[in-house]
N, CA, C and O atoms as a DFTB+ gen file, in Angstrom:
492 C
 N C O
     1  1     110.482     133.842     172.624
     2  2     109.266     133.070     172.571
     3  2     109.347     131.858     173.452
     4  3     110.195     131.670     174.325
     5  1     108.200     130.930     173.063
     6  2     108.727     129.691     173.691
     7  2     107.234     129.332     174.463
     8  3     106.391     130.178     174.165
     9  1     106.715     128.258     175.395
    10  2     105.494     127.455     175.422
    11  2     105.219     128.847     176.980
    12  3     106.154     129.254     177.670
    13  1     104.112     129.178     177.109
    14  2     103.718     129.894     177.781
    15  2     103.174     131.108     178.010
    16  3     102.582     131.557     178.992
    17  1     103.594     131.801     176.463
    18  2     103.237     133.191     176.011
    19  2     102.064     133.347     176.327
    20  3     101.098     132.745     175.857
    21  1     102.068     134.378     177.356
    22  2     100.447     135.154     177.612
    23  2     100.009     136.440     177.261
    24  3     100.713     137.387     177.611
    25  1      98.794     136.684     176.523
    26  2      98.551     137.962     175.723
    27  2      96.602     137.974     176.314
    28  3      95.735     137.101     176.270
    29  1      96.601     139.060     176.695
    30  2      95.178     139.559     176.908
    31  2      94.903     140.647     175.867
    32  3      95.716     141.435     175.384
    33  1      93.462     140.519     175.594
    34  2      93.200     141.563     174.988
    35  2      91.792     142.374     175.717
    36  3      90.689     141.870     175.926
    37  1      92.128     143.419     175.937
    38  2      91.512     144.001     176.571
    39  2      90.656     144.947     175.934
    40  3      91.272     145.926     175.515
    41  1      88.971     144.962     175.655
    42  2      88.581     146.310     175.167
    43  2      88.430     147.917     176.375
    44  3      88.121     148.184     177.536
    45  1      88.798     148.458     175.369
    46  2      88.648     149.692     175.806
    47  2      87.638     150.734     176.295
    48  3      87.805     151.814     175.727
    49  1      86.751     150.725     177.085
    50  2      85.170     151.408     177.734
    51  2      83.972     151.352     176.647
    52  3      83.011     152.072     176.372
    53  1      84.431     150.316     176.238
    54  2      82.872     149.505     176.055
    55  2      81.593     149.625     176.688
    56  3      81.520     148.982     177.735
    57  1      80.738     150.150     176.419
    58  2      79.545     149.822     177.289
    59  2      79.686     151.386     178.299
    60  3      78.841     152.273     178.179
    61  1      80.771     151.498     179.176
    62  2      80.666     152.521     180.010
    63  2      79.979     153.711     180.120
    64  3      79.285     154.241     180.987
    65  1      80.527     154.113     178.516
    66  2      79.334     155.222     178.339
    67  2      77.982     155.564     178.211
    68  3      77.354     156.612     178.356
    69  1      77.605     154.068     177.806
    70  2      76.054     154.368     177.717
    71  2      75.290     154.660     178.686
    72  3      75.529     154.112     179.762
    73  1      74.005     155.730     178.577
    74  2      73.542     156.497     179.590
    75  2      73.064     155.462     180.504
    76  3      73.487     155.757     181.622
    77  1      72.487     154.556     180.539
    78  2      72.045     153.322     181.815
    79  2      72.762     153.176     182.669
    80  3      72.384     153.011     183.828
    81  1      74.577     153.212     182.124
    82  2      75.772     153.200     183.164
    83  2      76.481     153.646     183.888
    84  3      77.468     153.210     184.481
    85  1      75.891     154.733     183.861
    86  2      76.416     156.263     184.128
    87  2      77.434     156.300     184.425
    88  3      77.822     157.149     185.227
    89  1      78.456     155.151     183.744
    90  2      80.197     155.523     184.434
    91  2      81.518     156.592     183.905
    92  3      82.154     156.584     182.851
    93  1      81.592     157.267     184.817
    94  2      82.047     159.000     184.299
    95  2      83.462     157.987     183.516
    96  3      83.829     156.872     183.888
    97  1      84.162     158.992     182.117
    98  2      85.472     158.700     181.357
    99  2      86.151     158.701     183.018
   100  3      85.590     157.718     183.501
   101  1      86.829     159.142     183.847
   102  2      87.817     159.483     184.403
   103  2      87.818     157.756     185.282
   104  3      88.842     157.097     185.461
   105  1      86.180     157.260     185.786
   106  2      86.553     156.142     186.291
   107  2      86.891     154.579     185.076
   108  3      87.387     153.460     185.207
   109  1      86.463     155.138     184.300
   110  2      86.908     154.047     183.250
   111  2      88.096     154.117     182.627
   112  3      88.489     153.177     181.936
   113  1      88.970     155.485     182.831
   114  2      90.477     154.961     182.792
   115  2      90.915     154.324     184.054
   116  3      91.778     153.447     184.080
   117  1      90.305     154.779     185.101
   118  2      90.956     154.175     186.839
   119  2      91.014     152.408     186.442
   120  3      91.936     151.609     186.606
   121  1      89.600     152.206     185.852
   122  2      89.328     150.621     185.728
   123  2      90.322     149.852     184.939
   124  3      90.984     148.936     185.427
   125  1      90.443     150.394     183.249
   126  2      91.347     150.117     182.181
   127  2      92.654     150.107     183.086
   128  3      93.487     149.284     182.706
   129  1      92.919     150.668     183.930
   130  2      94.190     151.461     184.261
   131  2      94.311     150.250     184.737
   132  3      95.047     149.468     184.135
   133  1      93.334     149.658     186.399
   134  2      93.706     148.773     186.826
   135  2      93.891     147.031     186.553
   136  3      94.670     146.234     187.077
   137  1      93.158     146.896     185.834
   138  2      92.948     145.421     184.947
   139  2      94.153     145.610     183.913
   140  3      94.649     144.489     184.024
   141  1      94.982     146.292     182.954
   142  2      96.083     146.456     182.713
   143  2      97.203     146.453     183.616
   144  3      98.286     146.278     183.058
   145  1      97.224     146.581     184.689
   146  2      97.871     146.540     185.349
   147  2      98.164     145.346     186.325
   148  3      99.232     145.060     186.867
   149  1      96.673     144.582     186.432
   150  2      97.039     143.048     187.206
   151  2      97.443     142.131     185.923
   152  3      98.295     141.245     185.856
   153  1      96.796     142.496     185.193
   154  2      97.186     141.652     183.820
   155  2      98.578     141.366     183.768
   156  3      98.846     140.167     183.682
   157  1      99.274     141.947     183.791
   158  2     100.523     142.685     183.683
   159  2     101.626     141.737     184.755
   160  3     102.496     140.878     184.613
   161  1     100.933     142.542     185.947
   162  2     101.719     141.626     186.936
   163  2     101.275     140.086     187.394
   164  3     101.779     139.491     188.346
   165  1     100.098     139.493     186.417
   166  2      99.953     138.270     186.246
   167  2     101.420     137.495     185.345
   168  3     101.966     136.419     185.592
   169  1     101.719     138.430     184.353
   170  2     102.517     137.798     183.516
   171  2     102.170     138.073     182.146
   172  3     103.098     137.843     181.371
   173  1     101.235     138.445     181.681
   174  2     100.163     138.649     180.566
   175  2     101.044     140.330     179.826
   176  3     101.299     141.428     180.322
   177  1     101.300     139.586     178.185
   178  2     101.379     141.079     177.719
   179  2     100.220     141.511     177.202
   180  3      99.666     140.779     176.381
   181  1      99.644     142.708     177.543
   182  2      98.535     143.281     177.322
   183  2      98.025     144.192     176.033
   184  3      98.242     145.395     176.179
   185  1      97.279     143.743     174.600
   186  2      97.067     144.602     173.670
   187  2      95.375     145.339     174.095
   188  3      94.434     144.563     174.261
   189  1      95.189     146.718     174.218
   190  2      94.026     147.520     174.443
   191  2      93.681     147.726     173.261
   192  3      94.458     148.003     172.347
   193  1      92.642     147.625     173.186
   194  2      91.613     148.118     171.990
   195  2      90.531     149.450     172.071
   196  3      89.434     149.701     172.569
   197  1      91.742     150.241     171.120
   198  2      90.514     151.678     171.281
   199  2      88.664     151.657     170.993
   200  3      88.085     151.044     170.096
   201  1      88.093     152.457     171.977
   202  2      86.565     152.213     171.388
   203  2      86.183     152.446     170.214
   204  3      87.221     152.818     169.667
   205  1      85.415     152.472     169.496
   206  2      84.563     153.015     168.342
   207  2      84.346     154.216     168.648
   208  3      84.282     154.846     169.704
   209  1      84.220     154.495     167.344
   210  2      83.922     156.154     167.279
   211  2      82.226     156.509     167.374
   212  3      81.677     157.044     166.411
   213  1      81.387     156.131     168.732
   214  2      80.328     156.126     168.980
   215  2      80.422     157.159     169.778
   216  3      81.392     157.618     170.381
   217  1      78.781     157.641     169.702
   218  2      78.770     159.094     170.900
   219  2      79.147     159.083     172.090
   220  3      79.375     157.894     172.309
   221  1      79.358     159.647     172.992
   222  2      79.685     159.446     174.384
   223  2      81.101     158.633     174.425
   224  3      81.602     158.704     175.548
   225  1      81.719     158.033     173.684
   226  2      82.639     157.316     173.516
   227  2      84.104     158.083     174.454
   228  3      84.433     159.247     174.224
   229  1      84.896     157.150     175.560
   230  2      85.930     158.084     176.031
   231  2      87.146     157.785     175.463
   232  3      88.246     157.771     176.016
   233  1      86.795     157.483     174.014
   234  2      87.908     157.139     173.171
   235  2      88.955     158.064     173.008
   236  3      90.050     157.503     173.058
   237  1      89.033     159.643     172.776
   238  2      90.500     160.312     173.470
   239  2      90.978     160.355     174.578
   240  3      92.150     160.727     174.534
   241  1      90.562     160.114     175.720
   242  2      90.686     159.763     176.441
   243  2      91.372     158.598     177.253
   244  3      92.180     158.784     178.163
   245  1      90.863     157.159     176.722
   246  2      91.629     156.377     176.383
   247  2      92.846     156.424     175.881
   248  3      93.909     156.043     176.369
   249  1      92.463     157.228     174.240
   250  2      94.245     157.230     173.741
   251  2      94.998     158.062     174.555
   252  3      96.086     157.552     174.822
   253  1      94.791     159.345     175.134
   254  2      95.925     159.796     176.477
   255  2      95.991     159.309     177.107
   256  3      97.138     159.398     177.543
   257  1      95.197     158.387     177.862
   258  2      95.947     157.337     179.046
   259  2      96.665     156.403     178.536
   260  3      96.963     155.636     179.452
   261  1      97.209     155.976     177.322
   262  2      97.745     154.617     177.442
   263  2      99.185     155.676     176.560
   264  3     100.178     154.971     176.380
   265  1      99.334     156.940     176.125
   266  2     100.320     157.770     175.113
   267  2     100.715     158.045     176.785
   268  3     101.833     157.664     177.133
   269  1      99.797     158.717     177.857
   270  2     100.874     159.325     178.999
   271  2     101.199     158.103     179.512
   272  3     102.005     158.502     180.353
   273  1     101.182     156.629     179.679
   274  2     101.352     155.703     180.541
   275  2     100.183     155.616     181.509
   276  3     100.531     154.645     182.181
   277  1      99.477     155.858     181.810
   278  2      98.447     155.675     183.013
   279  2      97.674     153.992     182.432
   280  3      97.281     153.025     183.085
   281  1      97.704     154.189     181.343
   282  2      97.017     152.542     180.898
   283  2      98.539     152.036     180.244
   284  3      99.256     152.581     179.406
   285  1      98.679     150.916     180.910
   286  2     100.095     150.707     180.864
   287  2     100.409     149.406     179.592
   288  3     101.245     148.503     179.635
   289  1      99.264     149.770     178.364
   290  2      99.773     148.187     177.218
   291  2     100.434     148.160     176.906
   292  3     100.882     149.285     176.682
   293  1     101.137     147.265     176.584
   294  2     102.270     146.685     175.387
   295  2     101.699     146.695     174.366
   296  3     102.356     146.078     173.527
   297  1     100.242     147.318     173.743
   298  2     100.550     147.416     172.329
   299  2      98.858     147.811     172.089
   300  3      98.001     146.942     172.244
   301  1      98.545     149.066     171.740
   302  2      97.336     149.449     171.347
   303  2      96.888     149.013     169.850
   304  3      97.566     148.987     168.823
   305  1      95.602     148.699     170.047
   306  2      94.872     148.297     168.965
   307  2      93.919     149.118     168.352
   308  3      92.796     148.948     168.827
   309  1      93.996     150.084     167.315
   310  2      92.459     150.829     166.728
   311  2      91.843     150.335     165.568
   312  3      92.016     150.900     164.488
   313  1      91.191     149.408     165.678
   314  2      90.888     149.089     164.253
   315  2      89.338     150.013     163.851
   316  3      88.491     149.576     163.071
   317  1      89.231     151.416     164.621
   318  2      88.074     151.732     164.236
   319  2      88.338     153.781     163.970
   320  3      87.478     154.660     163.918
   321  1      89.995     153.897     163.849
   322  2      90.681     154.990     163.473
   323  2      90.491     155.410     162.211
   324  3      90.367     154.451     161.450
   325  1      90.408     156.592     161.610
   326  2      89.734     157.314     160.134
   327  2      90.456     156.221     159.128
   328  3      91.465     155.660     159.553
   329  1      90.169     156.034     158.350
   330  2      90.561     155.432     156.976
   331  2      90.563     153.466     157.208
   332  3      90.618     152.766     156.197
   333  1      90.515     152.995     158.226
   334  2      90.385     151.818     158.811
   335  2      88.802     151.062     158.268
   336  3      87.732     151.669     158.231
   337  1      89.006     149.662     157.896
   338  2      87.328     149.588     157.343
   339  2      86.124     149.807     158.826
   340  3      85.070     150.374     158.538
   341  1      86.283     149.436     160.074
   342  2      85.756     150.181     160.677
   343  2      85.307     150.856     161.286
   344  3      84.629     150.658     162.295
   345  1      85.716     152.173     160.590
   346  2      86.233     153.669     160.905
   347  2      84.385     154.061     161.327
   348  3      84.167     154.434     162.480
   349  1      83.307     153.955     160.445
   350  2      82.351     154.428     160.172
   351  2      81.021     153.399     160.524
   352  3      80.418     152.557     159.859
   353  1      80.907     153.839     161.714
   354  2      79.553     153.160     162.767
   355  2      78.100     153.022     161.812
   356  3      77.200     152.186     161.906
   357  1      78.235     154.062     160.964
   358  2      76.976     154.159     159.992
   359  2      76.948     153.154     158.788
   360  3      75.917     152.893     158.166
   361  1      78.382     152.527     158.476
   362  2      78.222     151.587     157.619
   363  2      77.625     150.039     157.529
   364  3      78.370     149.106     157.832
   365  1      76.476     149.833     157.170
   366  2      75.282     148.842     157.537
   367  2      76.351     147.224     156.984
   368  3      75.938     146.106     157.293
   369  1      77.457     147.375     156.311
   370  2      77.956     145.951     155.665
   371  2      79.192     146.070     156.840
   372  3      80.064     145.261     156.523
   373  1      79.557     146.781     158.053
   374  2      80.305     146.341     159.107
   375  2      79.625     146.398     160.001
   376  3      80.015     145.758     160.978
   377  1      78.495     147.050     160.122
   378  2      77.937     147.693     161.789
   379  2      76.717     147.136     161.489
   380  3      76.100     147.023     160.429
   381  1      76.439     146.742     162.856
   382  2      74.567     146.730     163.202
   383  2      73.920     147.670     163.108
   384  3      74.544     148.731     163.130
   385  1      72.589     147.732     162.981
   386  2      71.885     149.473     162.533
   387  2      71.705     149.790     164.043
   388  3      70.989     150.760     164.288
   389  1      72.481     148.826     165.549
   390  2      72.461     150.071     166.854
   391  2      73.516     150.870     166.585
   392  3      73.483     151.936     167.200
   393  1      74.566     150.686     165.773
   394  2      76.011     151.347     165.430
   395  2      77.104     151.158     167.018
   396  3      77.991     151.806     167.574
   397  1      76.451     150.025     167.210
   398  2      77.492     149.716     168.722
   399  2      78.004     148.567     168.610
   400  3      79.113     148.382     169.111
   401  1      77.246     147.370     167.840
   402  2      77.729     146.182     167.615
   403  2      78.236     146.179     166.176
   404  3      77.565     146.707     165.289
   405  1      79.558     145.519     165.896
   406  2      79.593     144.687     164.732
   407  2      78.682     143.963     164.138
   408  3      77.877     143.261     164.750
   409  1      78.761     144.125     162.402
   410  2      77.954     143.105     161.908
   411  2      78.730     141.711     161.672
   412  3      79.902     141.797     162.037
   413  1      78.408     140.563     161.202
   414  2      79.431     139.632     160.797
   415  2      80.518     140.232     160.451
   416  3      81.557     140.313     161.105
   417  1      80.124     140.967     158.670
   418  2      81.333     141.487     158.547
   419  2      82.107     141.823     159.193
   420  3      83.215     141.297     159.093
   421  1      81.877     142.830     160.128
   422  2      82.182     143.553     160.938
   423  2      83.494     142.906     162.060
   424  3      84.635     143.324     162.257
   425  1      82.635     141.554     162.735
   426  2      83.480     141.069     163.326
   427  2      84.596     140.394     162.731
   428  3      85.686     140.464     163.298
   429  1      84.464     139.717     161.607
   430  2      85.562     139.353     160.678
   431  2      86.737     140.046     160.592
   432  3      87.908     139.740     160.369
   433  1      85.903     141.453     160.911
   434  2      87.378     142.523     160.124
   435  2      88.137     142.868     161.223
   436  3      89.313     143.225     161.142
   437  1      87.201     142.731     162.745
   438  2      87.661     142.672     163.998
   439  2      88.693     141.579     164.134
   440  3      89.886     141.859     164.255
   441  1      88.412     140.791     164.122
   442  2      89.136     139.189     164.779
   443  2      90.651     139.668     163.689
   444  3      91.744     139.986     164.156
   445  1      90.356     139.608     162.398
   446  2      91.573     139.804     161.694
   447  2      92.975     140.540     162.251
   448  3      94.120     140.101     162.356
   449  1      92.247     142.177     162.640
   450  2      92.589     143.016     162.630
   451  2      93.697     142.831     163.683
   452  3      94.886     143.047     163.449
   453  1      93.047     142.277     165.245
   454  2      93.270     141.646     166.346
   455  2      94.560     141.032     166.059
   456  3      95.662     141.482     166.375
   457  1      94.300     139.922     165.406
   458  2      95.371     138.849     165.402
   459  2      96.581     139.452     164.736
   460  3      97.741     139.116     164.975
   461  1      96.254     140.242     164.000
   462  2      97.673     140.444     162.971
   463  2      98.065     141.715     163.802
   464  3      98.522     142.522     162.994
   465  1      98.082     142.212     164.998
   466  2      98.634     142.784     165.762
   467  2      99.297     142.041     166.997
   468  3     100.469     142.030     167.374
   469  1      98.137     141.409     167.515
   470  2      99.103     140.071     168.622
   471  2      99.534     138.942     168.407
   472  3      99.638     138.151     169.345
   473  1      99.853     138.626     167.255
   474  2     100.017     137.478     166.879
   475  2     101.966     137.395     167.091
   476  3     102.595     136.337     167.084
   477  1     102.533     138.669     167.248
   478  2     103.718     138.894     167.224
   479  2     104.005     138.266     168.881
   480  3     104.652     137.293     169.269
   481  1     103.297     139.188     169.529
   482  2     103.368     139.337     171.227
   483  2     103.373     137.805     171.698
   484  3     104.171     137.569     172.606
   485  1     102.547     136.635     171.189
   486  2     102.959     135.421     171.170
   487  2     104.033     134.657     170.958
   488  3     104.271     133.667     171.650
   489  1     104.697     135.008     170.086
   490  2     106.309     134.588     169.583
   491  2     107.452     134.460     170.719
   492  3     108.605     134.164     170.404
C-alpha cells in the first residue's frame, strides 16, 4: 500500500448496445480492451463492471474477454449476476421502470457493492 494507490472503475458496454448506437459486441470489447489497457499502463489497477442483464446486453461476452485476457482487469465486478440483489432489471425497488437505470435503491446497492470489492486494491 502506501499514498498513491490508483484504482479505476470501469463499466462494462453500457449504453453500446442500444439500438441508436449501433456499436457491434466485438467493437466494444476492442474499446473495453483498450481503455483497460491505458489505464493500466497509466499506473491504475483496473476493477470492470459486468453489464446488467438487459437485452442486447454483450455481457457474455464481456465475461470471455476479461476470463481469456483480452480485457486485461485486476478484478471483475458483477453485482447484477443470478442471486445478487441486482440480478433482476424488472425489480421496481432497485431498477427504474426503463430497466437500464438504477433506482436509488438501486444505486446504493451499486456504490456498496463497488467499494467492498476495491476497497482492497487501494491498500
Amino acid at each position: 500500500g502506501g499514498p498513491g494507490r490508483r484504482v479505476a472503475v470501469v463499466f462494462g458496454g453500457y449504453n453500446d448496445h442500444l439500438p441508436f448506437n449501433h456499436i457491434p459486441t466485438d467493437a466494444t470489447i476492442r474499446n473495453l480492451s483498450q481503455i483497460v489497457g491505458r489505464l493500466k499502463k497509466a499506473g491504475y489497477r483496473v476493477a470492470i463492471i459486468d453489464e446488467a442483464n438487459t437485452g442486447g446486453a454483450p455481457r457474455q461476452a464481456v465475461h470471455a474477454a476479461i476470463r481469456n485476457g483480452t480485457i486485461a482487469a485486476d478484478i471483475e465486478i458483477d453485482p447484477f449476476a443470478p442471486g445478487q440483489k441486482l440480478a433482476n432489471v424488472l425489480d421496481r425497488t432497485t431498477w427504474d421502470a426503463d430497466t437500464t437505470h438504477p433506482a436509488q435503491a438501486g444505486h446504493d446497492i451499486l456504490a456498496s457493492t463497488v467499494w467492498s470489492h476495491i476497497q482492497g486494491l487501494l491498500r
